[in-house]
Amino acid sequence: MKKITSKIILLLIFLFNTNSIFASGAEGTEHVLPNPFMVLPFAILLLMIATGPLFYHHFWERNYPKVSILLGSITVLYYLIWLNDTHSLLHTAHEYISFIALLSSLFVATGGILIKVDRKATPLLNVIILLFGSVIANIIGTTGASMLLIRPFIKINKDRIKPYHIIFFIFSVSNIGGALTPIGDPPLFLGFLRGIDFFWFFGHIWYVWFPTLIVLLVVFYIVDSFNKEGEKESVNFSNKIEFKGTKNLLYLLIILISVFLDPGILSWVPNFSPLPFGIREIIMFSVVILSYKTADKKILEANEFNFEPIREVAFLFVGIFASMIPALQLIAYEAKVYGQQLTPGIFYWATGILSAFLDNAPTFLNFLSASLGKYAYDVNIKTQVHEFSELYPFYLQAISIAAVFFGAMTYIGNGPNFMVKAISERSGIKMPSFFGYLIKYSVPILLPIFIILYFIVYYGKV
Amino acid sequence: MSTLNDILKNNLHGMYYGNRVLLPVRIDILKAVIENDIITDFSSTKSGASYKIHDDFTEIYFYDYKVLSEVVKGFEKIKLVVVEKGKDIFDFTNHRKIALQVKEKHKITISEINEDTLLFIE
């Protein structure tokens, strides 16, 4: 018990203690640490994202782009004028553009695909869909899998749909599912770009991924078995599965291939540095335009396609990415200061807690940098990152699992969470608020699973 | 006075001005979805939505939106669960799902929601 208490104290110090001295950032570049008060715009933005839809819904709906840009701009101006640090801004801009290019291209390409399943909804069929979605999330990303399957999932369950259906969908397909490949979730993609083998994640995570997913789906199956709505209705089902918009599979393939078009992976790929985008992002944005222009209008209409969900993610995350720069730099610094005392368990909780409330991609990168620093490796040197992944896989596994799994804890933990929520609400399903999601679902269902996972895999490990 | 079936069959359209919608049919509204808003309380005259059935049309106000054409764009629709005036509201077979699409020149098209093509949970 004493050991756990001391670890919690260390974790809290790690999360909240800050020092304004010279330090090395995630990129290994020397820069002045920001004033801890500069975390305020980020905290305000998170608070408003959490409370806006709940307490001042319509003000928030009308003004969230302005609020997000305003708060992000405060941080940008601070870095430009006070710190004279354009490097951090350009680096963040590049990560944001990569992030939004991947999300938007997957969103639009899958928006032109329609899957119809005419089968009776049963808990077992739902489990199969969630499992299938979790597996394909590793091939077309959690965003792609979510956009592809959320509508058929709602349609199948239309006579018995409840918010828990959507929430388990977010838990599994939109988050935990995508932990096995770099395409699955953006943080793993960043790790891949830094030198971790493509199949490292599968090799080191599957044996945690699989039981976690099974436990989650068993919980879902039990909950869903109590739902008897719609059972009395006598409807004839053809048991047919229809797939429309097959040409968009080609666009998905282009997106997947373009993921690897990075000058850091393939030397012949042109490097546009210092521009904050590359050929990959250009291809992905081209897919956005082409797949929308060439999509079957009937499919778009059936999917009630519109750009609002991705627009919302784009605006909110531009503010999040900009305003969280100080928070991430302070965390990276503290991680280095306390590096020797940090165990895989602490990395698991620190990465997890922050990934639940921040974007998990930069969070992952900073904790990767911190864990590398513990063994005097540099996150900017690919061979060192690769060596670290082979020699100290436990740390990397803890950070990767926490970054992906804990993204399911809140609506803002991962990009697809918001999109799935928006699509469900537009379909007439009343979704829980930010706190409702956290208190009624994440804390009672996910947190115990993550705690058990900690005790089985990371407790007592150094 | 047209029935809902007449309107759907003859592709008759409704109108909108700002946040006010006029539908050429007498209907009770049970549920409305506009953007991410799900409205089932029509009692307020300040927030959400309210409707009034006139002799020849039904009038709906969406208070939280100033101009509907600015929020209901592209392939998006306003979705309603309605019951034609005079029919038994407690009989679920009388509940109809309709979609309103905002068009140019204050026009609103009205279509019945086919469960195969558009997702809308009552």
JSON list of N, CA and C in Angstrom, two decimals, chain A residues 57-58 61-62 114 116 150-151 154-155 158 161 292 297 300-306 308 312 422-431, chain B residues 31 33-38 47-48 63-66 71 73-79 97 101 111 114-122:
[
{"chain": "A", "resi": 57, "resn": "HIS", "atom": "N", "xyz": [-24.78, 25.40, -24.50]},
{"chain": "A", "resi": 57, "resn": "HIS", "atom": "CA", "xyz": [-24.76, 24.63, -25.73]},
{"chain": "A", "resi": 57, "resn": "HIS", "atom": "C", "xyz": [-24.73, 25.48, -27.01]},
{"chain": "A", "resi": 58, "resn": "HIS", "atom": "N", "xyz": [-25.67, 26.43, -27.09]},
{"chain": "A", "resi": 58, "resn": "HIS", "atom": "CA", "xyz": [-25.79, 27.15, -28.36]},
{"chain": "A", "resi": 58, "resn": "HIS", "atom": "C", "xyz": [-24.73, 28.23, -28.53]},
{"chain": "A", "resi": 61, "resn": "GLU", "atom": "N", "xyz": [-21.88, 26.08, -29.70]},
{"chain": "A", "resi": 61, "resn": "GLU", "atom": "CA", "xyz": [-22.02, 25.62, -31.09]},
{"chain": "A", "resi": 61, "resn": "GLU", "atom": "C", "xyz": [-21.70, 26.72, -32.09]},
{"chain": "A", "resi": 62, "resn": "ARG", "atom": "N", "xyz": [-22.10, 27.94, -31.73]},
{"chain": "A", "resi": 62, "resn": "ARG", "atom": "CA", "xyz": [-21.87, 29.06, -32.65]},
{"chain": "A", "resi": 62, "resn": "ARG", "atom": "C", "xyz": [-20.45, 29.57, -32.58]},
{"chain": "A", "resi": 114, "resn": "LEU", "atom": "N", "xyz": [-21.27, 2.78, -48.27]},
{"chain": "A", "resi": 114, "resn": "LEU", "atom": "CA", "xyz": [-22.50, 2.46, -47.52]},
{"chain": "A", "resi": 114, "resn": "LEU", "atom": "C", "xyz": [-22.58, 0.95, -47.31]},
{"chain": "A", "resi": 116, "resn": "LYS", "atom": "N", "xyz": [-24.98, -1.99, -45.77]},
{"chain": "A", "resi": 116, "resn": "LYS", "atom": "CA", "xyz": [-26.31, -2.31, -45.26]},
{"chain": "A", "resi": 116, "resn": "LYS", "atom": "C", "xyz": [-26.31, -3.75, -44.77]},
{"chain": "A", "resi": 150, "resn": "ILE", "atom": "N", "xyz": [-20.28, 2.79, -37.95]},
{"chain": "A", "resi": 150, "resn": "ILE", "atom": "CA", "xyz": [-21.20, 3.32, -36.95]},
{"chain": "A", "resi": 150, "resn": "ILE", "atom": "C", "xyz": [-22.66, 3.34, -37.47]},
{"chain": "A", "resi": 151, "resn": "ARG", "atom": "N", "xyz": [-22.85, 3.70, -38.74]},
{"chain": "A", "resi": 151, "resn": "ARG", "atom": "CA", "xyz": [-24.22, 3.75, -39.24]},
{"chain": "A", "resi": 151, "resn": "ARG", "atom": "C", "xyz": [-24.85, 2.36, -39.35]},
{"chain": "A", "resi": 154, "resn": "ILE", "atom": "N", "xyz": [-25.78, 1.25, -35.88]},
{"chain": "A", "resi": 154, "resn": "ILE", "atom": "CA", "xyz": [-27.00, 1.91, -35.36]},
{"chain": "A", "resi": 154, "resn": "ILE", "atom": "C", "xyz": [-28.23, 1.32, -36.06]},
{"chain": "A", "resi": 155, "resn": "LYS", "atom": "N", "xyz": [-28.12, 1.15, -37.40]},
{"chain": "A", "resi": 155, "resn": "LYS", "atom": "CA", "xyz": [-29.25, 0.67, -38.18]},
{"chain": "A", "resi": 155, "resn": "LYS", "atom": "C", "xyz": [-29.70, -0.72, -37.73]},
{"chain": "A", "resi": 158, "resn": "LYS", "atom": "N", "xyz": [-31.63, -0.48, -34.55]},
{"chain": "A", "resi": 158, "resn": "LYS", "atom": "CA", "xyz": [-32.53, 0.69, -34.50]},
{"chain": "A", "resi": 158, "resn": "LYS", "atom": "C", "xyz": [-33.72, 0.53, -33.56]},
{"chain": "A", "resi": 161, "resn": "ILE", "atom": "N", "xyz": [-31.72, 0.51, -29.81]},
{"chain": "A", "resi": 161, "resn": "ILE", "atom": "CA", "xyz": [-30.49, 1.27, -29.59]},
{"chain": "A", "resi": 161, "resn": "ILE", "atom": "C", "xyz": [-30.55, 2.08, -28.28]},
{"chain": "A", "resi": 292, "resn": "TYR", "atom": "N", "xyz": [-14.75, 13.15, -52.48]},
{"chain": "A", "resi": 292, "resn": "TYR", "atom": "CA", "xyz": [-16.03, 13.86, -52.31]},
{"chain": "A", "resi": 292, "resn": "TYR", "atom": "C", "xyz": [-16.66, 14.16, -53.67]},
{"chain": "A", "resi": 297, "resn": "LYS", "atom": "N", "xyz": [-23.82, 10.39, -55.09]},
{"chain": "A", "resi": 297, "resn": "LYS", "atom": "CA", "xyz": [-24.61, 11.34, -54.28]},
{"chain": "A", "resi": 297, "resn": "LYS", "atom": "C", "xyz": [-25.65, 10.64, -53.42]},
{"chain": "A", "resi": 300, "resn": "LEU", "atom": "N", "xyz": [-23.90, 9.54, -50.35]},
{"chain": "A", "resi": 300, "resn": "LEU", "atom": "CA", "xyz": [-23.64, 10.70, -49.47]},
{"chain": "A", "resi": 300, "resn": "LEU", "atom": "C", "xyz": [-24.93, 11.11, -48.75]},
{"chain": "A", "resi": 301, "resn": "GLU", "atom": "N", "xyz": [-26.04, 11.05, -49.52]},
{"chain": "A", "resi": 301, "resn": "GLU", "atom": "CA", "xyz": [-27.33, 11.44, -48.94]},
{"chain": "A", "resi": 301, "resn": "GLU", "atom": "C", "xyz": [-27.75, 10.44, -47.87]},
{"chain": "A", "resi": 302, "resn": "ALA", "atom": "N", "xyz": [-27.56, 9.17, -48.16]},
{"chain": "A", "resi": 302, "resn": "ALA", "atom": "CA", "xyz": [-27.92, 8.14, -47.18]},
{"chain": "A", "resi": 302, "resn": "ALA", "atom": "C", "xyz": [-27.07, 8.26, -45.93]},
{"chain": "A", "resi": 303, "resn": "ASN", "atom": "N", "xyz": [-25.80, 8.62, -46.12]},
{"chain": "A", "resi": 303, "resn": "ASN", "atom": "CA", "xyz": [-24.90, 8.81, -44.98]},
{"chain": "A", "resi": 303, "resn": "ASN", "atom": "C", "xyz": [-25.09, 10.19, -44.36]},
{"chain": "A", "resi": 304, "resn": "GLU", "atom": "N", "xyz": [-25.99, 10.98, -44.96]},
{"chain": "A", "resi": 304, "resn": "GLU", "atom": "CA", "xyz": [-26.23, 12.35, -44.54]},
{"chain": "A", "resi": 304, "resn": "GLU", "atom": "C", "xyz": [-24.89, 13.07, -44.36]},
{"chain": "A", "resi": 305, "resn": "PHE", "atom": "N", "xyz": [-24.07, 12.86, -45.37]},
{"chain": "A", "resi": 305, "resn": "PHE", "atom": "CA", "xyz": [-22.71, 13.35, -45.26]},
{"chain": "A", "resi": 305, "resn": "PHE", "atom": "C", "xyz": [-22.67, 14.87, -45.18]},
{"chain": "A", "resi": 306, "resn": "ASN", "atom": "N", "xyz": [-21.93, 15.37, -44.24]},
{"chain": "A", "resi": 306, "resn": "ASN", "atom": "CA", "xyz": [-21.57, 16.78, -44.26]},
{"chain": "A", "resi": 306, "resn": "ASN", "atom": "C", "xyz": [-20.25, 16.96, -43.54]},
{"chain": "A", "resi": 308, "resn": "GLU", "atom": "N", "xyz": [-19.42, 18.96, -41.20]},
{"chain": "A", "resi": 308, "resn": "GLU", "atom": "CA", "xyz": [-19.44, 19.54, -39.86]},
{"chain": "A", "resi": 308, "resn": "GLU", "atom": "C", "xyz": [-18.63, 18.73, -38.82]},
{"chain": "A", "resi": 312, "resn": "GLU", "atom": "N", "xyz": [-15.56, 20.40, -36.95]},
{"chain": "A", "resi": 312, "resn": "GLU", "atom": "CA", "xyz": [-15.52, 20.56, -35.50]},
{"chain": "A", "resi": 312, "resn": "GLU", "atom": "C", "xyz": [-14.18, 20.04, -34.94]},
{"chain": "A", "resi": 422, "resn": "ALA", "atom": "N", "xyz": [-21.33, 12.80, -32.81]},
{"chain": "A", "resi": 422, "resn": "ALA", "atom": "CA", "xyz": [-22.11, 13.70, -33.67]},
{"chain": "A", "resi": 422, "resn": "ALA", "atom": "C", "xyz": [-23.04, 12.91, -34.59]},
{"chain": "A", "resi": 423, "resn": "ILE", "atom": "N", "xyz": [-22.54, 11.84, -35.20]},
{"chain": "A", "resi": 423, "resn": "ILE", "atom": "CA", "xyz": [-23.36, 11.03, -36.11]},
{"chain": "A", "resi": 423, "resn": "ILE", "atom": "C", "xyz": [-24.53, 10.40, -35.34]},
{"chain": "A", "resi": 424, "resn": "SER", "atom": "N", "xyz": [-24.25, 9.94, -34.14]},
{"chain": "A", "resi": 424, "resn": "SER", "atom": "CA", "xyz": [-25.31, 9.30, -33.33]},
{"chain": "A", "resi": 424, "resn": "SER", "atom": "C", "xyz": [-26.39, 10.31, -32.97]},
{"chain": "A", "resi": 425, "resn": "GLU", "atom": "N", "xyz": [-25.97, 11.51, -32.58]},
{"chain": "A", "resi": 425, "resn": "GLU", "atom": "CA", "xyz": [-26.96, 12.54, -32.22]},
{"chain": "A", "resi": 425, "resn": "GLU", "atom": "C", "xyz": [-27.79, 12.95, -33.42]},
{"chain": "A", "resi": 426, "resn": "ARG", "atom": "N", "xyz": [-27.17, 13.06, -34.55]},
{"chain": "A", "resi": 426, "resn": "ARG", "atom": "CA", "xyz": [-27.91, 13.42, -35.77]},
{"chain": "A", "resi": 426, "resn": "ARG", "atom": "C", "xyz": [-28.86, 12.29, -36.20]},
{"chain": "A", "resi": 427, "resn": "SER", "atom": "N", "xyz": [-28.61, 11.11, -35.68]},
{"chain": "A", "resi": 427, "resn": "SER", "atom": "CA", "xyz": [-29.52, 9.99, -35.97]},
{"chain": "A", "resi": 427, "resn": "SER", "atom": "C", "xyz": [-30.63, 9.91, -34.94]},
{"chain": "A", "resi": 428, "resn": "GLY", "atom": "N", "xyz": [-30.65, 10.83, -34.00]},
{"chain": "A", "resi": 428, "resn": "GLY", "atom": "CA", "xyz": [-31.73, 10.87, -33.02]},
{"chain": "A", "resi": 428, "resn": "GLY", "atom": "C", "xyz": [-31.41, 10.20, -31.69]},
{"chain": "A", "resi": 429, "resn": "ILE", "atom": "N", "xyz": [-30.15, 9.81, -31.49]},
{"chain": "A", "resi": 429, "resn": "ILE", "atom": "CA", "xyz": [-29.79, 9.13, -30.24]},
{"chain": "A", "resi": 429, "resn": "ILE", "atom": "C", "xyz": [-29.24, 10.16, -29.25]},
{"chain": "A", "resi": 430, "resn": "LYS", "atom": "N", "xyz": [-29.88, 10.27, -28.12]},
{"chain": "A", "resi": 430, "resn": "LYS", "atom": "CA", "xyz": [-29.44, 11.24, -27.11]},
{"chain": "A", "resi": 430, "resn": "LYS", "atom": "C", "xyz": [-28.20, 10.68, -26.42]},
{"chain": "A", "resi": 431, "resn": "MET", "atom": "N", "xyz": [-27.09, 11.37, -26.59]},
{"chain": "A", "resi": 431, "resn": "MET", "atom": "CA", "xyz": [-25.83, 10.88, -26.01]},
{"chain": "A", "resi": 431, "resn": "MET", "atom": "C", "xyz": [-25.57, 11.57, -24.67]},
{"chain": "B", "resi": 31, "resn": "LYS", "atom": "N", "xyz": [-40.92, 14.53, -32.16]},
{"chain": "B", "resi": 31, "resn": "LYS", "atom": "CA", "xyz": [-39.46, 14.62, -31.99]},
{"chain": "B", "resi": 31, "resn": "LYS", "atom": "C", "xyz": [-38.87, 15.34, -33.19]},
{"chain": "B", "resi": 33, "resn": "VAL", "atom": "N", "xyz": [-34.98, 16.52, -34.89]},
{"chain": "B", "resi": 33, "resn": "VAL", "atom": "CA", "xyz": [-33.52, 16.52, -34.81]},
{"chain": "B", "resi": 33, "resn": "VAL", "atom": "C", "xyz": [-33.02, 17.54, -35.82]},
{"chain": "B", "resi": 34, "resn": "ILE", "atom": "N", "xyz": [-32.30, 18.51, -35.30]},
{"chain": "B", "resi": 34, "resn": "ILE", "atom": "CA", "xyz": [-31.67, 19.52, -36.16]},
{"chain": "B", "resi": 34, "resn": "ILE", "atom": "C", "xyz": [-30.23, 19.66, -35.69]},
{"chain": "B", "resi": 35, "resn": "GLU", "atom": "N", "xyz": [-29.30, 19.51, -36.64]},
{"chain": "B", "resi": 35, "resn": "GLU", "atom": "CA", "xyz": [-27.88, 19.41, -36.28]},
{"chain": "B", "resi": 35, "resn": "GLU", "atom": "C", "xyz": [-27.71, 18.33, -35.22]},
{"chain": "B", "resi": 36, "resn": "ASN", "atom": "N", "xyz": [-27.01, 18.69, -34.11]},
{"chain": "B", "resi": 36, "resn": "ASN", "atom": "CA", "xyz": [-26.83, 17.69, -33.05]},
{"chain": "B", "resi": 36, "resn": "ASN", "atom": "C", "xyz": [-27.92, 17.80, -31.99]},
{"chain": "B", "resi": 37, "resn": "ASP", "atom": "N", "xyz": [-28.91, 18.67, -32.23]},
{"chain": "B", "resi": 37, "resn": "ASP", "atom": "CA", "xyz": [-29.97, 18.88, -31.23]},
{"chain": "B", "resi": 37, "resn": "ASP", "atom": "C", "xyz": [-31.10, 17.89, -31.41]},
{"chain": "B", "resi": 38, "resn": "ILE", "atom": "N", "xyz": [-31.44, 17.26, -30.31]},
{"chain": "B", "resi": 38, "resn": "ILE", "atom": "CA", "xyz": [-32.60, 16.36, -30.33]},
{"chain": "B", "resi": 38, "resn": "ILE", "atom": "C", "xyz": [-33.66, 17.04, -29.47]},
{"chain": "B", "resi": 47, "resn": "SER", "atom": "N", "xyz": [-36.48, 28.59, -26.11]},
{"chain": "B", "resi": 47, "resn": "SER", "atom": "CA", "xyz": [-35.36, 27.74, -26.54]},
{"chain": "B", "resi": 47, "resn": "SER", "atom": "C", "xyz": [-35.91, 26.44, -27.12]},
{"chain": "B", "resi": 48, "resn": "GLY", "atom": "N", "xyz": [-35.04, 25.73, -27.82]},
{"chain": "B", "resi": 48, "resn": "GLY", "atom": "CA", "xyz": [-35.48, 24.49, -28.46]},
{"chain": "B", "resi": 48, "resn": "GLY", "atom": "C", "xyz": [-36.38, 24.81, -29.64]},
{"chain": "B", "resi": 63, "resn": "TYR", "atom": "N", "xyz": [-35.85, 28.00, -32.10]},
{"chain": "B", "resi": 63, "resn": "TYR", "atom": "CA", "xyz": [-35.37, 29.23, -31.45]},
{"chain": "B", "resi": 63, "resn": "TYR", "atom": "C", "xyz": [-33.85, 29.36, -31.39]},
{"chain": "B", "resi": 64, "resn": "ASP", "atom": "N", "xyz": [-33.16, 28.24, -31.37]},
{"chain": "B", "resi": 64, "resn": "ASP", "atom": "CA", "xyz": [-31.71, 28.33, -31.17]},
{"chain": "B", "resi": 64, "resn": "ASP", "atom": "C", "xyz": [-30.93, 28.59, -32.45]},
{"chain": "B", "resi": 65, "resn": "TYR", "atom": "N", "xyz": [-31.65, 28.73, -33.53]},
{"chain": "B", "resi": 65, "resn": "TYR", "atom": "CA", "xyz": [-30.98, 28.99, -34.81]},
{"chain": "B", "resi": 65, "resn": "TYR", "atom": "C", "xyz": [-31.60, 30.23, -35.44]},
{"chain": "B", "resi": 66, "resn": "LYS", "atom": "N", "xyz": [-30.74, 31.11, -35.93]},
{"chain": "B", "resi": 66, "resn": "LYS", "atom": "CA", "xyz": [-31.28, 32.33, -36.52]},
{"chain": "B", "resi": 66, "resn": "LYS", "atom": "C", "xyz": [-31.73, 32.09, -37.95]},
{"chain": "B", "resi": 71, "resn": "VAL", "atom": "N", "xyz": [-27.30, 26.52, -41.08]},
{"chain": "B", "resi": 71, "resn": "VAL", "atom": "CA", "xyz": [-26.91, 25.35, -40.26]},
{"chain": "B", "resi": 71, "resn": "VAL", "atom": "C", "xyz": [-27.29, 24.01, -40.89]},
{"chain": "B", "resi": 73, "resn": "LYS", "atom": "N", "xyz": [-27.07, 22.29, -43.96]},
{"chain": "B", "resi": 73, "resn": "LYS", "atom": "CA", "xyz": [-26.45, 22.46, -45.28]},
{"chain": "B", "resi": 73, "resn": "LYS", "atom": "C", "xyz": [-26.15, 21.11, -45.92]},
{"chain": "B", "resi": 74, "resn": "GLY", "atom": "N", "xyz": [-25.83, 21.17, -47.21]},
{"chain": "B", "resi": 74, "resn": "GLY", "atom": "CA", "xyz": [-25.38, 19.96, -47.92]},
{"chain": "B", "resi": 74, "resn": "GLY", "atom": "C", "xyz": [-26.45, 18.88, -47.91]},
{"chain": "B", "resi": 75, "resn": "PHE", "atom": "N", "xyz": [-26.03, 17.69, -47.50]},
{"chain": "B", "resi": 75, "resn": "PHE", "atom": "CA", "xyz": [-26.96, 16.56, -47.50]},
{"chain": "B", "resi": 75, "resn": "PHE", "atom": "C", "xyz": [-27.70, 16.44, -46.18]},
{"chain": "B", "resi": 76, "resn": "GLU", "atom": "N", "xyz": [-27.48, 17.40, -45.31]},
{"chain": "B", "resi": 76, "resn": "GLU", "atom": "CA", "xyz": [-28.10, 17.32, -43.99]},
{"chain": "B", "resi": 76, "resn": "GLU", "atom": "C", "xyz": [-29.59, 17.67, -44.05]},
{"chain": "B", "resi": 77, "resn": "LYS", "atom": "N", "xyz": [-30.34, 17.11, -43.12]},
{"chain": "B", "resi": 77, "resn": "LYS", "atom": "CA", "xyz": [-31.78, 17.35, -43.12]},
{"chain": "B", "resi": 77, "resn": "LYS", "atom": "C", "xyz": [-32.27, 17.59, -41.69]},
{"chain": "B", "resi": 78, "resn": "ILE", "atom": "N", "xyz": [-33.42, 18.25, -41.60]},
{"chain": "B", "resi": 78, "resn": "ILE", "atom": "CA", "xyz": [-34.11, 18.32, -40.32]},
{"chain": "B", "resi": 78, "resn": "ILE", "atom": "C", "xyz": [-35.02, 17.09, -40.29]},
{"chain": "B", "resi": 79, "resn": "LYS", "atom": "N", "xyz": [-34.97, 16.35, -39.21]},
{"chain": "B", "resi": 79, "resn": "LYS", "atom": "CA", "xyz": [-35.78, 15.12, -39.16]},
{"chain": "B", "resi": 79, "resn": "LYS", "atom": "C", "xyz": [-36.88, 15.25, -38.11]},
{"chain": "B", "resi": 97, "resn": "LYS", "atom": "N", "xyz": [-42.03, 9.35, -40.07]},
{"chain": "B", "resi": 97, "resn": "LYS", "atom": "CA", "xyz": [-40.74, 10.04, -40.00]},
{"chain": "B", "resi": 97, "resn": "LYS", "atom": "C", "xyz": [-40.54, 10.82, -41.30]},
{"chain": "B", "resi": 101, "resn": "GLN", "atom": "N", "xyz": [-35.54, 19.24, -46.15]},
{"chain": "B", "resi": 101, "resn": "GLN", "atom": "CA", "xyz": [-34.25, 19.72, -46.68]},
{"chain": "B", "resi": 101, "resn": "GLN", "atom": "C", "xyz": [-34.40, 21.18, -47.09]},
{"chain": "B", "resi": 111, "resn": "SER", "atom": "N", "xyz": [-39.74, 14.92, -47.45]},
{"chain": "B", "resi": 111, "resn": "SER", "atom": "CA", "xyz": [-39.71, 13.53, -47.93]},
{"chain": "B", "resi": 111, "resn": "SER", "atom": "C", "xyz": [-39.89, 12.60, -46.75]},
{"chain": "B", "resi": 114, "resn": "ASN", "atom": "N", "xyz": [-36.93, 6.90, -45.49]},
{"chain": "B", "resi": 114, "resn": "ASN", "atom": "CA", "xyz": [-36.88, 5.47, -45.76]},
{"chain": "B", "resi": 114, "resn": "ASN", "atom": "C", "xyz": [-35.75, 4.91, -44.89]},
{"chain": "B", "resi": 115, "resn": "GLU", "atom": "N", "xyz": [-36.09, 3.96, -44.06]},
{"chain": "B", "resi": 115, "resn": "GLU", "atom": "CA", "xyz": [-35.08, 3.45, -43.11]},
{"chain": "B", "resi": 115, "resn": "GLU", "atom": "C", "xyz": [-33.87, 2.84, -43.80]},
{"chain": "B", "resi": 116, "resn": "ASP", "atom": "N", "xyz": [-34.06, 2.48, -45.07]},
{"chain": "B", "resi": 116, "resn": "ASP", "atom": "CA", "xyz": [-32.93, 1.91, -45.80]},
{"chain": "B", "resi": 116, "resn": "ASP", "atom": "C", "xyz": [-31.93, 2.97, -46.22]},
{"chain": "B", "resi": 117, "resn": "THR", "atom": "N", "xyz": [-32.43, 4.19, -46.35]},
{"chain": "B", "resi": 117, "resn": "THR", "atom": "CA", "xyz": [-31.54, 5.22, -46.90]},
{"chain": "B", "resi": 117, "resn": "THR", "atom": "C", "xyz": [-31.14, 6.29, -45.89]},
{"chain": "B", "resi": 118, "resn": "LEU", "atom": "N", "xyz": [-31.91, 6.50, -44.87]},
{"chain": "B", "resi": 118, "resn": "LEU", "atom": "CA", "xyz": [-31.54, 7.56, -43.91]},
{"chain": "B", "resi": 118, "resn": "LEU", "atom": "C", "xyz": [-31.76, 7.07, -42.49]},
{"chain": "B", "resi": 119, "resn": "LEU", "atom": "N", "xyz": [-30.79, 7.37, -41.67]},
{"chain": "B", "resi": 119, "resn": "LEU", "atom": "CA", "xyz": [-30.81, 6.86, -40.31]},
{"chain": "B", "resi": 119, "resn": "LEU", "atom": "C", "xyz": [-31.52, 7.84, -39.38]},
{"chain": "B", "resi": 120, "resn": "PHE", "atom": "N", "xyz": [-32.60, 7.39, -38.76]},
{"chain": "B", "resi": 120, "resn": "PHE", "atom": "CA", "xyz": [-33.30, 8.24, -37.80]},
{"chain": "B", "resi": 120, "resn": "PHE", "atom": "C", "xyz": [-34.05, 7.37, -36.81]},
{"chain": "B", "resi": 121, "resn": "ILE", "atom": "N", "xyz": [-33.62, 7.44, -35.58]},
{"chain": "B", "resi": 121, "resn": "ILE", "atom": "CA", "xyz": [-34.21, 6.61, -34.52]},
{"chain": "B", "resi": 121, "resn": "ILE", "atom": "C", "xyz": [-35.31, 7.41, -33.84]},
{"chain": "B", "resi": 122, "resn": "GLU", "atom": "N", "xyz": [-36.51, 6.81, -33.72]},
{"chain": "B", "resi": 122, "resn": "GLU", "atom": "CA", "xyz": [-37.61, 7.53, -33.07]},
{"chain": "B", "resi": 122, "resn": "GLU", "atom": "C", "xyz": [-37.37, 7.64, -31.57]}
]
